[in-house]
C-alpha positions as CSV (number, residue, x, y, z in Angstrom):
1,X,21.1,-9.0,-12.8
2,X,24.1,-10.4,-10.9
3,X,26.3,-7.4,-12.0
4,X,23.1,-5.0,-10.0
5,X,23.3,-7.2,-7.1
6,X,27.1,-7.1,-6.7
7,X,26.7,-2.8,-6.9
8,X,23.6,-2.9,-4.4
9,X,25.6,-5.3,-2.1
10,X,28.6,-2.8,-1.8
11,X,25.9,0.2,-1.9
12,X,24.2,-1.3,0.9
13,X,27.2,-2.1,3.1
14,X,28.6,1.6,3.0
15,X,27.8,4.5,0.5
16,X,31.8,5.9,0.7
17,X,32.8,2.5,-0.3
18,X,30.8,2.5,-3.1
19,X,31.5,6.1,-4.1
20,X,35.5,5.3,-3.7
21,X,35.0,2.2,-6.4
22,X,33.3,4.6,-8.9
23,X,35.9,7.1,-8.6
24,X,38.5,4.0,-8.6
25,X,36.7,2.9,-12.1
26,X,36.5,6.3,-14.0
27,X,40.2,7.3,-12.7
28,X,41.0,4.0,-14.2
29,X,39.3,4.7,-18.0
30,X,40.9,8.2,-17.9
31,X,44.0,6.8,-17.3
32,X,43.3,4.1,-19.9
33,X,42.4,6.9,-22.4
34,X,45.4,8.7,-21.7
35,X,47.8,5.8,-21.8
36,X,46.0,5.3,-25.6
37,X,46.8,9.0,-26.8
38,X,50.4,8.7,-25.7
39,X,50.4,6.1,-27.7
40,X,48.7,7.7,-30.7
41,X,50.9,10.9,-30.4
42,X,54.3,8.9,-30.5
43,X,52.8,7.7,-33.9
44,X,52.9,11.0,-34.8
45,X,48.7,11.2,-34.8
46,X,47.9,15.0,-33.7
47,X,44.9,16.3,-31.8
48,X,42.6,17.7,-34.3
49,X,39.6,19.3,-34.3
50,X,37.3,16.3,-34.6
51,X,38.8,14.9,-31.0
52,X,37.4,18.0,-29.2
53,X,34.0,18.0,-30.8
54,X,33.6,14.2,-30.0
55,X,34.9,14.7,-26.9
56,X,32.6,17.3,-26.0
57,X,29.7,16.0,-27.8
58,X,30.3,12.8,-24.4
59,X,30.2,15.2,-22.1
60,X,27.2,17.0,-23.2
61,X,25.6,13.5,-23.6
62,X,26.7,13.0,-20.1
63,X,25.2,16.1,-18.6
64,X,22.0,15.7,-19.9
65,X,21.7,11.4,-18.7
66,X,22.6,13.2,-15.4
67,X,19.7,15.7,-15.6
68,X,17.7,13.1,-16.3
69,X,18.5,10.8,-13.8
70,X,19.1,13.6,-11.3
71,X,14.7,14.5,-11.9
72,X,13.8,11.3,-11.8
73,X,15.4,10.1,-8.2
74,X,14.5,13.6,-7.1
75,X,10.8,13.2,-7.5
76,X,10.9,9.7,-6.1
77,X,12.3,10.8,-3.3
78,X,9.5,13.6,-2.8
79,X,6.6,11.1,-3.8
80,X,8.0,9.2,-0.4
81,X,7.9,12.3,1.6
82,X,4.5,13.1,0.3
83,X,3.2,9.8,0.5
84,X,4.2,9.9,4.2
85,X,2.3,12.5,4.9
86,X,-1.0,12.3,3.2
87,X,-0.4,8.1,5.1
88,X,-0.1,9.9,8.3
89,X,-3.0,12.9,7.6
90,X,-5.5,9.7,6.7
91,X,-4.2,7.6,9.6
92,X,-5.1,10.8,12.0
93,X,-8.3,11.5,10.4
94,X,-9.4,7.3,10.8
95,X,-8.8,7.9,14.4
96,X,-10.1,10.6,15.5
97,X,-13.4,9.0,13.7
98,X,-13.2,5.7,15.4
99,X,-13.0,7.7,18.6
100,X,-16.4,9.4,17.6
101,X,-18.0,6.5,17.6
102,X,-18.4,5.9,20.7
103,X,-18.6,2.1,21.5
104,X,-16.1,-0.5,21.6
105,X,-15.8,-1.3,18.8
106,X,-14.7,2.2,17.5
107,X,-12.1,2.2,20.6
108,X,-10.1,-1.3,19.6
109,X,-10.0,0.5,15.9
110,X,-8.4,3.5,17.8
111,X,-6.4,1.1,19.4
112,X,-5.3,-1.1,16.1
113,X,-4.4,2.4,14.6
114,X,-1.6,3.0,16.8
115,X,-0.3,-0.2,16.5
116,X,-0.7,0.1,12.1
117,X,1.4,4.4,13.1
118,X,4.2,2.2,14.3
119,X,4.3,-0.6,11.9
120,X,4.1,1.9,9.1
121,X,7.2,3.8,10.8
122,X,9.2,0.5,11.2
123,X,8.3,-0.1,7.1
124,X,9.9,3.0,6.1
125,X,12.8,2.6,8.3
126,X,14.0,-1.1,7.4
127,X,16.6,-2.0,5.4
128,X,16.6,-3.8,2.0
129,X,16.0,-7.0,3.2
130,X,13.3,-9.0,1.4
131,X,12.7,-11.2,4.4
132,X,12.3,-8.1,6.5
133,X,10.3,-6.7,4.2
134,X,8.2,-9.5,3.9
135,X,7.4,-10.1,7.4
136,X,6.4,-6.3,7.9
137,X,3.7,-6.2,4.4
138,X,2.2,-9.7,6.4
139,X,1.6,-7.9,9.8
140,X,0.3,-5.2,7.9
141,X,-2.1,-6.7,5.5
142,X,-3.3,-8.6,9.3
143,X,-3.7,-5.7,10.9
144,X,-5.8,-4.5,8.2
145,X,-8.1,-7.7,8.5
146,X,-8.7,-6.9,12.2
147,X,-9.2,-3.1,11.4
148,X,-12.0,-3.8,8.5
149,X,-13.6,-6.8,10.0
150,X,-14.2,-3.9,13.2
151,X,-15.3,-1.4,11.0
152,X,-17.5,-3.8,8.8
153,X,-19.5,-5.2,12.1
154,X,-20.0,-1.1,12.8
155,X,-21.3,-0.4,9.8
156,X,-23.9,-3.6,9.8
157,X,-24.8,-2.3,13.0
158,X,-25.8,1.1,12.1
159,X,-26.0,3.1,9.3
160,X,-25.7,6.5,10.0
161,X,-22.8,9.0,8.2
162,X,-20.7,8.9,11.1
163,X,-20.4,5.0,10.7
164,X,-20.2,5.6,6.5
165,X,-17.2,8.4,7.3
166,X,-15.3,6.2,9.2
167,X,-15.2,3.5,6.7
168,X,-14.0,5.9,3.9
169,X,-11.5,7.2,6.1
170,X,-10.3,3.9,6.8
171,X,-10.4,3.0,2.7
172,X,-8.2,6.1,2.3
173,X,-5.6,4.6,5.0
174,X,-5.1,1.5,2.9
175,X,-5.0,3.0,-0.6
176,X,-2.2,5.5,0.9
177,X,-0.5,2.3,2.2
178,X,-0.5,0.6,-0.9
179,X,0.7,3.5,-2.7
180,X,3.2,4.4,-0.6
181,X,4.5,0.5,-0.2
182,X,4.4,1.0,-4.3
183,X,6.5,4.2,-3.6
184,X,9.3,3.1,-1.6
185,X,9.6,-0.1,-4.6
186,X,10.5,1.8,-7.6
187,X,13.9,2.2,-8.2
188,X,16.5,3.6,-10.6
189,X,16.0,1.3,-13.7
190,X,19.3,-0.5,-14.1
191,X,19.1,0.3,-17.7
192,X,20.0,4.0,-17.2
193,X,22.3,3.3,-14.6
194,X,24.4,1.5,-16.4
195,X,24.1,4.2,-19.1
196,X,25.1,6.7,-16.5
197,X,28.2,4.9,-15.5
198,X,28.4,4.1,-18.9
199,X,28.6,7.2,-20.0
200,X,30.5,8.7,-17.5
201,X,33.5,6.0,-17.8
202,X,33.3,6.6,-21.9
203,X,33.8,10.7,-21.2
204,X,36.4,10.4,-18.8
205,X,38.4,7.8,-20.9
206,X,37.6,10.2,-24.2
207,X,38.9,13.3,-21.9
208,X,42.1,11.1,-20.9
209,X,42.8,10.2,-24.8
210,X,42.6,13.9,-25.8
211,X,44.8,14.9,-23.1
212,X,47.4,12.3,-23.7
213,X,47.5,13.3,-27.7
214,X,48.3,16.8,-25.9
215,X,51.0,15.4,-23.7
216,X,49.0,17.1,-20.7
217,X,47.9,15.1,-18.1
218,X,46.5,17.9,-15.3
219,X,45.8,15.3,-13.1
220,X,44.7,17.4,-10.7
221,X,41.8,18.9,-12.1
222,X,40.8,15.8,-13.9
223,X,41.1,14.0,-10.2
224,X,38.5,17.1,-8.8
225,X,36.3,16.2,-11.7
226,X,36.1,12.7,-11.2
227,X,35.9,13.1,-7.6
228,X,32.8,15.8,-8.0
229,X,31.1,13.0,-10.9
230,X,31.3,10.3,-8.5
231,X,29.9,12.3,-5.5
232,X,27.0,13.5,-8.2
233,X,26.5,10.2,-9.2
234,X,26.3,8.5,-5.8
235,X,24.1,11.2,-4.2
236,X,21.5,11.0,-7.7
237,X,21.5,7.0,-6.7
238,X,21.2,7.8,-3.0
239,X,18.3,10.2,-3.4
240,X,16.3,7.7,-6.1
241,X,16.8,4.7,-3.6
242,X,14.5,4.1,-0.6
243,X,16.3,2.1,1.4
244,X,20.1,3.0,0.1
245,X,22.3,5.4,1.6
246,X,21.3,8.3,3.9
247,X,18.6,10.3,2.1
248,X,15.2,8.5,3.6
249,X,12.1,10.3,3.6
250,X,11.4,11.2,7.5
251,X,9.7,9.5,9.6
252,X,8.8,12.4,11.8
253,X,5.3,12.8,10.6
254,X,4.3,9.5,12.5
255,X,5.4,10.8,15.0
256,X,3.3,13.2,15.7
257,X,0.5,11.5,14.6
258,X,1.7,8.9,17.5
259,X,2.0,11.6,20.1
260,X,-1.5,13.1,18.9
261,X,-2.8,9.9,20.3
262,X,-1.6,9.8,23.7
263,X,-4.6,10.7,26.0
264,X,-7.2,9.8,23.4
265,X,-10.5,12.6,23.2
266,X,-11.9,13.7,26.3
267,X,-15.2,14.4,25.6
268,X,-16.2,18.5,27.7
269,X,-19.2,18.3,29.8
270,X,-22.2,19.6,28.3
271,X,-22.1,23.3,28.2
272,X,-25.3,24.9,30.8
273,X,-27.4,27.3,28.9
């Protein structure tokens, strides 16, 4: 858990920082591997046929963790951009009923739904920070006190659809909070990262000792290789964490639900027959 901590620390502070230690770390186990075959060949052991296949057997172990990984932060990342949306739809929809109402009630609804759009943008834009986290899910679950308590005196008051509709809509607002708030926790499990990195510093190091029974480094293709698996790496990490790195789901669709607000409904005169 400490180990995690120390790699989300240096994630959070910069993303190239973290993507120059990786690179750092799997130079280093190549280099470690290669430094170990030198060794081996100066004892006169040879590079049979079993090295390749083991080697290759990493690497194809590796590509497939990466696959893996690569599907699972990709459909986090578009259950947040989905989640956004269908938050924002149901936010829309609540509003445009508690403006049908028609009494006051309905209007300070409207108005605590505006507030909720913004507080739901500054949720999916703060940082990982537990105490800024924390402070945001409080206003939230307050604001939702205010908003039922308006829509329960409603709904005691009369009991016609329009009243029943607006409650449902508002239901649906909450449950996307809650499953989006769910969303934005789930993370990589730190299981299969380490298995990644794992992995990835075990195939490098393998590569290194089969090039040093050789005697041919080609450090320059194995530095574009390592350079191209750390950028993978990062990027499948970047993509799987909410609030890590550069890929965030956009906020964009508040938005416009915010500018849909402005000017509330004017309600037409009565057409003349």
């Amino acid at each position: 858990a400490m180990t995690m901590a120390v790699v989300v620390a240096i994630a959070g502070y910069s993303v190239l920082l973290f993507a120059a230690v990786l690179f750092a770390l799997l130079f280093l186990f190549h280099e470690i591997g290669y430094l170990i075959g030198r060794r081996q060949a100066a004892r006169g052991v040879t590079p049979g046929e079993g090295v390749g296949v083991v080697v290759g057997g990493v690497l194809g172990l590796l590509a497939f963790i990466l696959a893996l990984t690569l599907n699972f932060s990709s459909t986090r990342f578009n259950e947040r951009r989905e989640g956004a949306l269908a938050e924002a739809n149901a936010i829309g929809t609540a509003w445009l009923r508690a403006q049908a109402i028609g009494e006051p009630r309905g209007a300070e609804i409207a108005r605590l739904l505006e507030d909720y759009t913004r507080l739901r943008i500054e949720f999916a834009e703060a940082p990982l920070d537990e105490k800024v986290l924390d402070g945001i899910n409080q206003r939230t679950n307050a604001l939702q006190t205010q908003i039922w308590g308006n829509v329960a005196a409603i709904v005691r008051d009369r009991k016609d659809p329009v009243a029943s509709s607006l409650m449902a809509s508002l239901n649906d607002v909450f449950d996307m909070t809650t499953a989006q708030r769910y969303a934005f926790a789930l993370r990589l499990p730190s299981q299969v990262f380490w298995l990644l990195i794992g992995l990835a510093s075990l195939g490098l190091g393998a590569l290194g000792y089969q090039l040093g029974l050789r005697g041919n480094p080609v450090r320059t293709l194995v530095i574009l290789m390592t350079a191209v698996w750390s950028f993978l790496i990062v990027s499948i990490l970047d993509m799987g964490s909410a609030r890590l790195g550069n890929l965030r789901a956009n906020t964009d669709v508040y938005e416009w639900t915010l500018q849909g607000f402005q000017g509330g409904v004017p309600i037409p005169p009565q057409p003349r027959l």
